[in-house]
PDB file of C-alpha atoms in Angstrom:
ATOM      1  CA  UNK A  22     -10.179 -31.870-122.293  1.00  0.00           C
ATOM      2  CA  UNK A  23     -12.419 -35.033-122.430  1.00  0.00           C
ATOM      3  CA  UNK A  24      -9.732 -36.819-120.900  1.00  0.00           C
ATOM      4  CA  UNK A  25      -9.335 -34.298-118.196  1.00  0.00           C
ATOM      5  CA  UNK A  26     -13.417 -33.947-117.457  1.00  0.00           C
ATOM      6  CA  UNK A  27     -13.356 -37.669-117.055  1.00  0.00           C
ATOM      7  CA  UNK A  28     -10.561 -37.768-114.596  1.00  0.00           C
ATOM      8  CA  UNK A  29     -12.281 -35.099-112.566  1.00  0.00           C
ATOM      9  CA  UNK A  30     -15.691 -37.052-112.715  1.00  0.00           C
ATOM     10  CA  UNK A  31     -13.981 -39.824-111.187  1.00  0.00           C
ATOM     11  CA  UNK A  32     -12.303 -38.096-108.355  1.00  0.00           C
ATOM     12  CA  UNK A  33     -15.467 -36.233-107.183  1.00  0.00           C
ATOM     13  CA  UNK A  34     -17.241 -38.124-104.552  1.00  0.00           C
ATOM     14  CA  UNK A  35     -20.451 -36.026-104.881  1.00  0.00           C
ATOM     15  CA  UNK A  36     -22.899 -38.418-105.833  1.00  0.00           C
ATOM     16  CA  UNK A  37     -26.151 -36.014-105.865  1.00  0.00           C
ATOM     17  CA  UNK A  38     -26.135 -33.037-108.142  1.00  0.00           C
ATOM     18  CA  UNK A  39     -25.471 -29.939-105.753  1.00  0.00           C
ATOM     19  CA  UNK A  40     -27.485 -27.500-108.220  1.00  0.00           C
ATOM     20  CA  UNK A  41     -30.964 -29.935-107.458  1.00  0.00           C
ATOM     21  CA  UNK A  42     -30.074 -31.986-104.857  1.00  0.00           C
ATOM     22  CA  UNK A  43     -31.981 -35.055-106.285  1.00  0.00           C
ATOM     23  CA  UNK A  44     -30.191 -36.105-109.918  1.00  0.00           C
ATOM     24  CA  UNK A  45     -27.196 -37.947-109.956  1.00  0.00           C
ATOM     25  CA  UNK A  46     -23.820 -36.014-110.677  1.00  0.00           C
ATOM     26  CA  UNK A  47     -23.197 -37.594-114.027  1.00  0.00           C
ATOM     27  CA  UNK A  48     -21.927 -34.219-115.869  1.00  0.00           C
ATOM     28  CA  UNK A  49     -19.298 -31.527-115.202  1.00  0.00           C
ATOM     29  CA  UNK A  50     -21.104 -27.824-115.786  1.00  0.00           C
ATOM     30  CA  UNK A  51     -18.970 -25.127-116.475  1.00  0.00           C
ATOM     31  CA  UNK A  52     -20.644 -22.475-114.169  1.00  0.00           C
ATOM     32  CA  UNK A  53     -18.762 -19.481-116.205  1.00  0.00           C
ATOM     33  CA  UNK A  54     -19.248 -20.901-119.601  1.00  0.00           C
ATOM     34  CA  UNK A  55     -16.352 -21.673-121.486  1.00  0.00           C
ATOM     35  CA  UNK A  56     -17.320 -19.791-124.714  1.00  0.00           C
ATOM     36  CA  UNK A  57     -17.369 -16.363-122.664  1.00  0.00           C
ATOM     37  CA  UNK A  58     -14.636 -17.436-120.259  1.00  0.00           C
ATOM     38  CA  UNK A  59     -11.982 -19.694-121.742  1.00  0.00           C
ATOM     39  CA  UNK A  60      -9.299 -18.917-119.145  1.00  0.00           C
ATOM     40  CA  UNK A  61     -11.562 -20.792-116.442  1.00  0.00           C
ATOM     41  CA  UNK A  62     -12.514 -23.672-119.156  1.00  0.00           C
ATOM     42  CA  UNK A  63     -10.334 -26.270-116.877  1.00  0.00           C
ATOM     43  CA  UNK A  64     -10.275 -24.218-113.651  1.00  0.00           C
ATOM     44  CA  UNK A  65     -11.296 -27.066-110.938  1.00  0.00           C
ATOM     45  CA  UNK A  66     -13.777 -24.779-109.160  1.00  0.00           C
ATOM     46  CA  UNK A  67     -15.638 -23.903-112.404  1.00  0.00           C
ATOM     47  CA  UNK A  68     -16.282 -27.183-113.309  1.00  0.00           C
ATOM     48  CA  UNK A  69     -19.553 -28.136-111.179  1.00  0.00           C
ATOM     49  CA  UNK A  70     -20.510 -31.816-110.719  1.00  0.00           C
ATOM     50  CA  UNK A  71     -24.177 -31.637-111.868  1.00  0.00           C
ATOM     51  CA  UNK A  72     -26.700 -33.753-113.402  1.00  0.00           C
ATOM     52  CA  UNK A  73     -27.945 -33.736-116.928  1.00  0.00           C
ATOM     53  CA  UNK A  74     -30.989 -32.142-116.452  1.00  0.00           C
ATOM     54  CA  UNK A  75     -29.777 -29.220-114.508  1.00  0.00           C
ATOM     55  CA  UNK A  76     -26.657 -29.114-116.810  1.00  0.00           C
ATOM     56  CA  UNK A  77     -29.148 -28.649-119.728  1.00  0.00           C
ATOM     57  CA  UNK A  78     -31.449 -26.120-118.123  1.00  0.00           C
ATOM     58  CA  UNK A  79     -28.453 -24.143-117.166  1.00  0.00           C
ATOM     59  CA  UNK A  80     -27.019 -23.766-120.794  1.00  0.00           C
ATOM     60  CA  UNK A  81     -24.550 -20.725-120.924  1.00  0.00           C
ATOM     61  CA  UNK A  82     -26.761 -18.071-119.168  1.00  0.00           C
ATOM     62  CA  UNK A  83     -25.155 -16.184-116.125  1.00  0.00           C
ATOM     63  CA  UNK A  84     -26.843 -13.365-115.394  1.00  0.00           C
ATOM     64  CA  UNK A  85     -30.547 -12.393-115.610  1.00  0.00           C
ATOM     65  CA  UNK A  86     -30.806  -9.708-117.847  1.00  0.00           C
ATOM     66  CA  UNK A  87     -33.885  -7.588-116.229  1.00  0.00           C
ATOM     67  CA  UNK A  88     -32.511  -7.855-112.372  1.00  0.00           C
ATOM     68  CA  UNK A  89     -28.832  -8.299-113.583  1.00  0.00           C
ATOM     69  CA  UNK A  90     -28.725 -10.859-110.737  1.00  0.00           C
ATOM     70  CA  UNK A  91     -26.727 -14.452-111.089  1.00  0.00           C
ATOM     71  CA  UNK A  92     -29.640 -16.667-112.472  1.00  0.00           C
ATOM     72  CA  UNK A  93     -28.037 -19.624-110.594  1.00  0.00           C
ATOM     73  CA  UNK A  94     -26.483 -20.464-107.225  1.00  0.00           C
ATOM     74  CA  UNK A  95     -22.863 -21.699-107.007  1.00  0.00           C
ATOM     75  CA  UNK A  96     -22.197 -24.605-104.710  1.00  0.00           C
ATOM     76  CA  UNK A  97     -18.779 -23.891-103.906  1.00  0.00           C
ATOM     77  CA  UNK A  98     -19.250 -19.993-103.290  1.00  0.00           C
ATOM     78  CA  UNK A  99     -22.881 -18.990-102.522  1.00  0.00           C
ATOM     79  CA  UNK A 100     -23.914 -19.719 -98.818  1.00  0.00           C
ATOM     80  CA  UNK A 101     -27.773 -20.603 -98.651  1.00  0.00           C
ATOM     81  CA  UNK A 102     -29.451 -18.883 -95.926  1.00  0.00           C
ATOM     82  CA  UNK A 103     -30.495 -20.718 -92.700  1.00  0.00           C
ATOM     83  CA  UNK A 104     -33.851 -18.824 -92.564  1.00  0.00           C
ATOM     84  CA  UNK A 105     -36.807 -20.644 -94.197  1.00  0.00           C
ATOM     85  CA  UNK A 106     -37.356 -19.539 -97.873  1.00  0.00           C
ATOM     86  CA  UNK A 107     -38.951 -23.102 -99.031  1.00  0.00           C
ATOM     87  CA  UNK A 108     -42.334 -23.881 -98.362  1.00  0.00           C
ATOM     88  CA  UNK A 109     -44.660 -26.813 -99.615  1.00  0.00           C
ATOM     89  CA  UNK A 110     -48.240 -27.368 -99.585  1.00  0.00           C
ATOM     90  CA  UNK A 111     -49.732 -30.665 -99.054  1.00  0.00           C
ATOM     91  CA  UNK A 112     -53.478 -31.605 -99.660  1.00  0.00           C
ATOM     92  CA  UNK A 113     -55.618 -34.557-100.033  1.00  0.00           C
ATOM     93  CA  UNK A 114     -57.773 -34.174-103.127  1.00  0.00           C
ATOM     94  CA  UNK A 115     -60.027 -37.279-104.359  1.00  0.00           C
ATOM     95  CA  UNK A 116     -57.856 -39.856-102.470  1.00  0.00           C
ATOM     96  CA  UNK A 117     -54.679 -38.386-103.999  1.00  0.00           C
ATOM     97  CA  UNK A 118     -51.910 -36.494-102.471  1.00  0.00           C
ATOM     98  CA  UNK A 119     -51.307 -33.186-104.133  1.00  0.00           C
ATOM     99  CA  UNK A 120     -47.970 -31.213-103.527  1.00  0.00           C
ATOM    100  CA  UNK A 121     -46.864 -27.861-104.671  1.00  0.00           C
ATOM    101  CA  UNK A 122     -43.520 -26.155-103.915  1.00  0.00           C
ATOM    102  CA  UNK A 123     -42.889 -22.505-103.738  1.00  0.00           C
ATOM    103  CA  UNK A 124     -40.536 -19.858-102.500  1.00  0.00           C
ATOM    104  CA  UNK A 125     -41.117 -17.177 -99.761  1.00  0.00           C
ATOM    105  CA  UNK A 126     -39.205 -13.878 -98.947  1.00  0.00           C
ATOM    106  CA  UNK A 127     -38.697 -14.302 -95.263  1.00  0.00           C
ATOM    107  CA  UNK A 128     -38.583 -10.938 -93.299  1.00  0.00           C
ATOM    108  CA  UNK A 129     -34.997  -9.328 -93.168  1.00  0.00           C
ATOM    109  CA  UNK A 130     -33.875 -11.126 -96.543  1.00  0.00           C
ATOM    110  CA  UNK A 131     -32.331  -8.715 -99.152  1.00  0.00           C
ATOM    111  CA  UNK A 132     -34.170  -8.777-102.295  1.00  0.00           C
ATOM    112  CA  UNK A 133     -31.133  -9.522-104.245  1.00  0.00           C
ATOM    113  CA  UNK A 134     -30.656 -12.840-102.179  1.00  0.00           C
ATOM    114  CA  UNK A 135     -34.209 -13.788-102.822  1.00  0.00           C
ATOM    115  CA  UNK A 136     -34.051 -13.114-106.429  1.00  0.00           C
ATOM    116  CA  UNK A 137     -30.902 -15.050-106.978  1.00  0.00           C
ATOM    117  CA  UNK A 138     -32.720 -17.906-104.768  1.00  0.00           C
ATOM    118  CA  UNK A 139     -35.981 -17.642-107.193  1.00  0.00           C
ATOM    119  CA  UNK A 140     -33.978 -17.492-110.383  1.00  0.00           C
ATOM    120  CA  UNK A 141     -32.180 -20.765-109.462  1.00  0.00           C
ATOM    121  CA  UNK A 142     -35.579 -22.389-108.204  1.00  0.00           C
ATOM    122  CA  UNK A 143     -37.513 -21.266-111.265  1.00  0.00           C
ATOM    123  CA  UNK A 144     -34.943 -21.869-113.817  1.00  0.00           C
ATOM    124  CA  UNK A 145     -34.204 -25.420-112.899  1.00  0.00           C
ATOM    125  CA  UNK A 146     -38.021 -26.019-112.601  1.00  0.00           C
ATOM    126  CA  UNK A 147     -37.301 -27.371-108.880  1.00  0.00           C
ATOM    127  CA  UNK A 148     -41.004 -26.879-107.873  1.00  0.00           C
ATOM    128  CA  UNK A 149     -41.970 -29.714-110.229  1.00  0.00           C
ATOM    129  CA  UNK A 150     -38.945 -31.661-109.977  1.00  0.00           C
ATOM    130  CA  UNK A 151     -39.297 -31.788-105.987  1.00  0.00           C
ATOM    131  CA  UNK A 152     -43.045 -32.478-106.423  1.00  0.00           C
ATOM    132  CA  UNK A 153     -42.489 -35.765-108.643  1.00  0.00           C
ATOM    133  CA  UNK A 154     -39.662 -36.722-106.771  1.00  0.00           C
ATOM    134  CA  UNK A 155     -41.366 -36.117-103.576  1.00  0.00           C
ATOM    135  CA  UNK A 156     -44.251 -38.520-104.527  1.00  0.00           C
ATOM    136  CA  UNK A 157     -41.961 -41.131-105.451  1.00  0.00           C
ATOM    137  CA  UNK A 158     -40.020 -40.982-102.497  1.00  0.00           C
ATOM    138  CA  UNK A 159     -43.407 -41.298-100.197  1.00  0.00           C
ATOM    139  CA  UNK A 160     -44.139 -44.729-102.075  1.00  0.00           C
ATOM    140  CA  UNK A 161     -40.932 -46.034-100.445  1.00  0.00           C
ATOM    141  CA  UNK A 162     -42.093 -44.928 -97.143  1.00  0.00           C
ATOM    142  CA  UNK A 163     -45.387 -46.402 -97.380  1.00  0.00           C
ATOM    143  CA  UNK A 164     -44.612 -49.501 -95.315  1.00  0.00           C
ATOM    144  CA  UNK A 165     -43.179 -47.439 -92.369  1.00  0.00           C
ATOM    145  CA  UNK A 166     -45.888 -45.395 -92.331  1.00  0.00           C
ATOM    146  CA  UNK A 167     -48.346 -48.240 -92.215  1.00  0.00           C
ATOM    147  CA  UNK A 168     -46.724 -49.667 -89.620  1.00  0.00           C
ATOM    148  CA  UNK A 169     -46.642 -46.545 -87.586  1.00  0.00           C
ATOM    149  CA  UNK A 170     -50.310 -46.483 -88.268  1.00  0.00           C
ATOM    150  CA  UNK A 171     -50.826 -50.212 -86.970  1.00  0.00           C
ATOM    151  CA  UNK A 172     -54.237 -51.915 -86.342  1.00  0.00           C
ATOM    152  CA  UNK A 173     -54.928 -49.015 -83.750  1.00  0.00           C
ATOM    153  CA  UNK A 174     -54.892 -46.538 -86.367  1.00  0.00           C
ATOM    154  CA  UNK A 175     -52.697 -43.993 -84.581  1.00  0.00           C
ATOM    155  CA  UNK A 176     -52.176 -41.022 -86.463  1.00  0.00           C
ATOM    156  CA  UNK A 177     -50.209 -39.262 -83.627  1.00  0.00           C
ATOM    157  CA  UNK A 178     -47.580 -42.104 -84.297  1.00  0.00           C
ATOM    158  CA  UNK A 179     -47.266 -41.505 -87.944  1.00  0.00           C
ATOM    159  CA  UNK A 180     -47.058 -37.430 -87.358  1.00  0.00           C
ATOM    160  CA  UNK A 181     -44.041 -38.518 -84.944  1.00  0.00           C
ATOM    161  CA  UNK A 182     -42.580 -40.847 -87.220  1.00  0.00           C
ATOM    162  CA  UNK A 183     -42.877 -37.743 -90.016  1.00  0.00           C
ATOM    163  CA  UNK A 184     -41.324 -35.194 -87.551  1.00  0.00           C
ATOM    164  CA  UNK A 185     -38.209 -37.581 -86.578  1.00  0.00           C
ATOM    165  CA  UNK A 186     -37.443 -37.938 -90.427  1.00  0.00           C
ATOM    166  CA  UNK A 187     -37.762 -34.200 -90.887  1.00  0.00           C
ATOM    167  CA  UNK A 188     -35.302 -33.239 -88.075  1.00  0.00           C
ATOM    168  CA  UNK A 189     -32.797 -35.995 -89.569  1.00  0.00           C
ATOM    169  CA  UNK A 190     -33.256 -34.226 -92.852  1.00  0.00           C
ATOM    170  CA  UNK A 191     -32.505 -30.921 -91.249  1.00  0.00           C
ATOM    171  CA  UNK A 192     -29.734 -32.102 -89.191  1.00  0.00           C
ATOM    172  CA  UNK A 193     -27.962 -33.383 -92.361  1.00  0.00           C
ATOM    173  CA  UNK A 194     -29.141 -30.787 -95.172  1.00  0.00           C
ATOM    174  CA  UNK A 195     -30.565 -27.506 -93.151  1.00  0.00           C
ATOM    175  CA  UNK A 196     -33.916 -26.420 -92.821  1.00  0.00           C
ATOM    176  CA  UNK A 197     -34.673 -25.524 -96.641  1.00  0.00           C
ATOM    177  CA  UNK A 198     -34.060 -28.989 -97.700  1.00  0.00           C
ATOM    178  CA  UNK A 199     -36.818 -30.376 -99.568  1.00  0.00           C
ATOM    179  CA  UNK A 200     -37.578 -33.541 -97.911  1.00  0.00           C
ATOM    180  CA  UNK A 201     -37.537 -32.087 -94.859  1.00  0.00           C
ATOM    181  CA  UNK A 202     -39.982 -29.222 -95.601  1.00  0.00           C
ATOM    182  CA  UNK A 203     -42.298 -32.531 -97.023  1.00  0.00           C
ATOM    183  CA  UNK A 204     -42.108 -34.354 -93.883  1.00  0.00           C
ATOM    184  CA  UNK A 205     -42.835 -31.469 -91.839  1.00  0.00           C
ATOM    185  CA  UNK A 206     -46.077 -30.348 -93.699  1.00  0.00           C
ATOM    186  CA  UNK A 207     -47.006 -34.020 -93.887  1.00  0.00           C
ATOM    187  CA  UNK A 208     -46.633 -34.235 -90.081  1.00  0.00           C
ATOM    188  CA  UNK A 209     -49.441 -31.463 -89.777  1.00  0.00           C
ATOM    189  CA  UNK A 210     -51.603 -32.783 -92.277  1.00  0.00           C
ATOM    190  CA  UNK A 211     -54.465 -34.494 -90.219  1.00  0.00           C
ATOM    191  CA  UNK A 212     -55.802 -36.204 -93.217  1.00  0.00           C
ATOM    192  CA  UNK A 213     -52.555 -37.844 -94.577  1.00  0.00           C
ATOM    193  CA  UNK A 214     -51.641 -39.186 -90.978  1.00  0.00           C
ATOM    194  CA  UNK A 215     -54.794 -40.513 -90.284  1.00  0.00           C
ATOM    195  CA  UNK A 216     -54.719 -43.053 -92.893  1.00  0.00           C
ATOM    196  CA  UNK A 217     -54.359 -40.551 -95.999  1.00  0.00           C
ATOM    197  CA  UNK A 218     -50.768 -41.729 -96.409  1.00  0.00           C
ATOM    198  CA  UNK A 219     -52.511 -44.841 -98.206  1.00  0.00           C
ATOM    199  CA  UNK A 220     -52.891 -42.712-101.356  1.00  0.00           C
ATOM    200  CA  UNK A 221     -49.101 -43.118-101.985  1.00  0.00           C
ATOM    201  CA  UNK A 222     -49.295 -46.812-102.358  1.00  0.00           C
ATOM    202  CA  UNK A 223     -52.051 -46.034-104.919  1.00  0.00           C
ATOM    203  CA  UNK A 224     -49.442 -43.656-106.633  1.00  0.00           C
ATOM    204  CA  UNK A 225     -46.754 -46.106-106.810  1.00  0.00           C
ATOM    205  CA  UNK A 226     -49.021 -49.020-108.071  1.00  0.00           C
ATOM    206  CA  UNK A 227     -50.280 -46.748-110.946  1.00  0.00           C
ATOM    207  CA  UNK A 228     -46.657 -46.116-112.253  1.00  0.00           C
TER     208      UNK A 228
END
């Protein structure tokens, strides 16, 4: 079994964990736990590439006992809705950028679909993980934002650059991609675009 898992990992071309979209796919998760479903223990589509964090958080859980809804999305079988359900709030506080991610249920989305999305989001602690990774990612974007702002302090150009980035992320990964949401909300934040992005350099230097 160990040899099979190693061979499958070598064959998998998915670098990012499909459960969270941020970690490295360094392990294989049994979506249906092998203890409960031994017949699927070596079924390829039951072996999902994942990062160590998601694998550990998911463990052997399947259904939420309160709602009887599956707790986690399956990357191969579950379709992610195109309607906007991921939201992020960004605000400047004492020269620091504060981010918070959350899920919202759009009009027309079935309750069970939203419960499924929310369970996956909450159980994998994606709100905090997106927040932390978002701040780290923005640190790498500081030079580009500084150039866009320029000596003329052009906040509109900073917003335009962020919108361009959001559109690129959306084209590749869809409207609910966590970085696309982050770029869009920052593009609409006047304080951030008008020099407030200096806070992300401070965050990087502090770490």
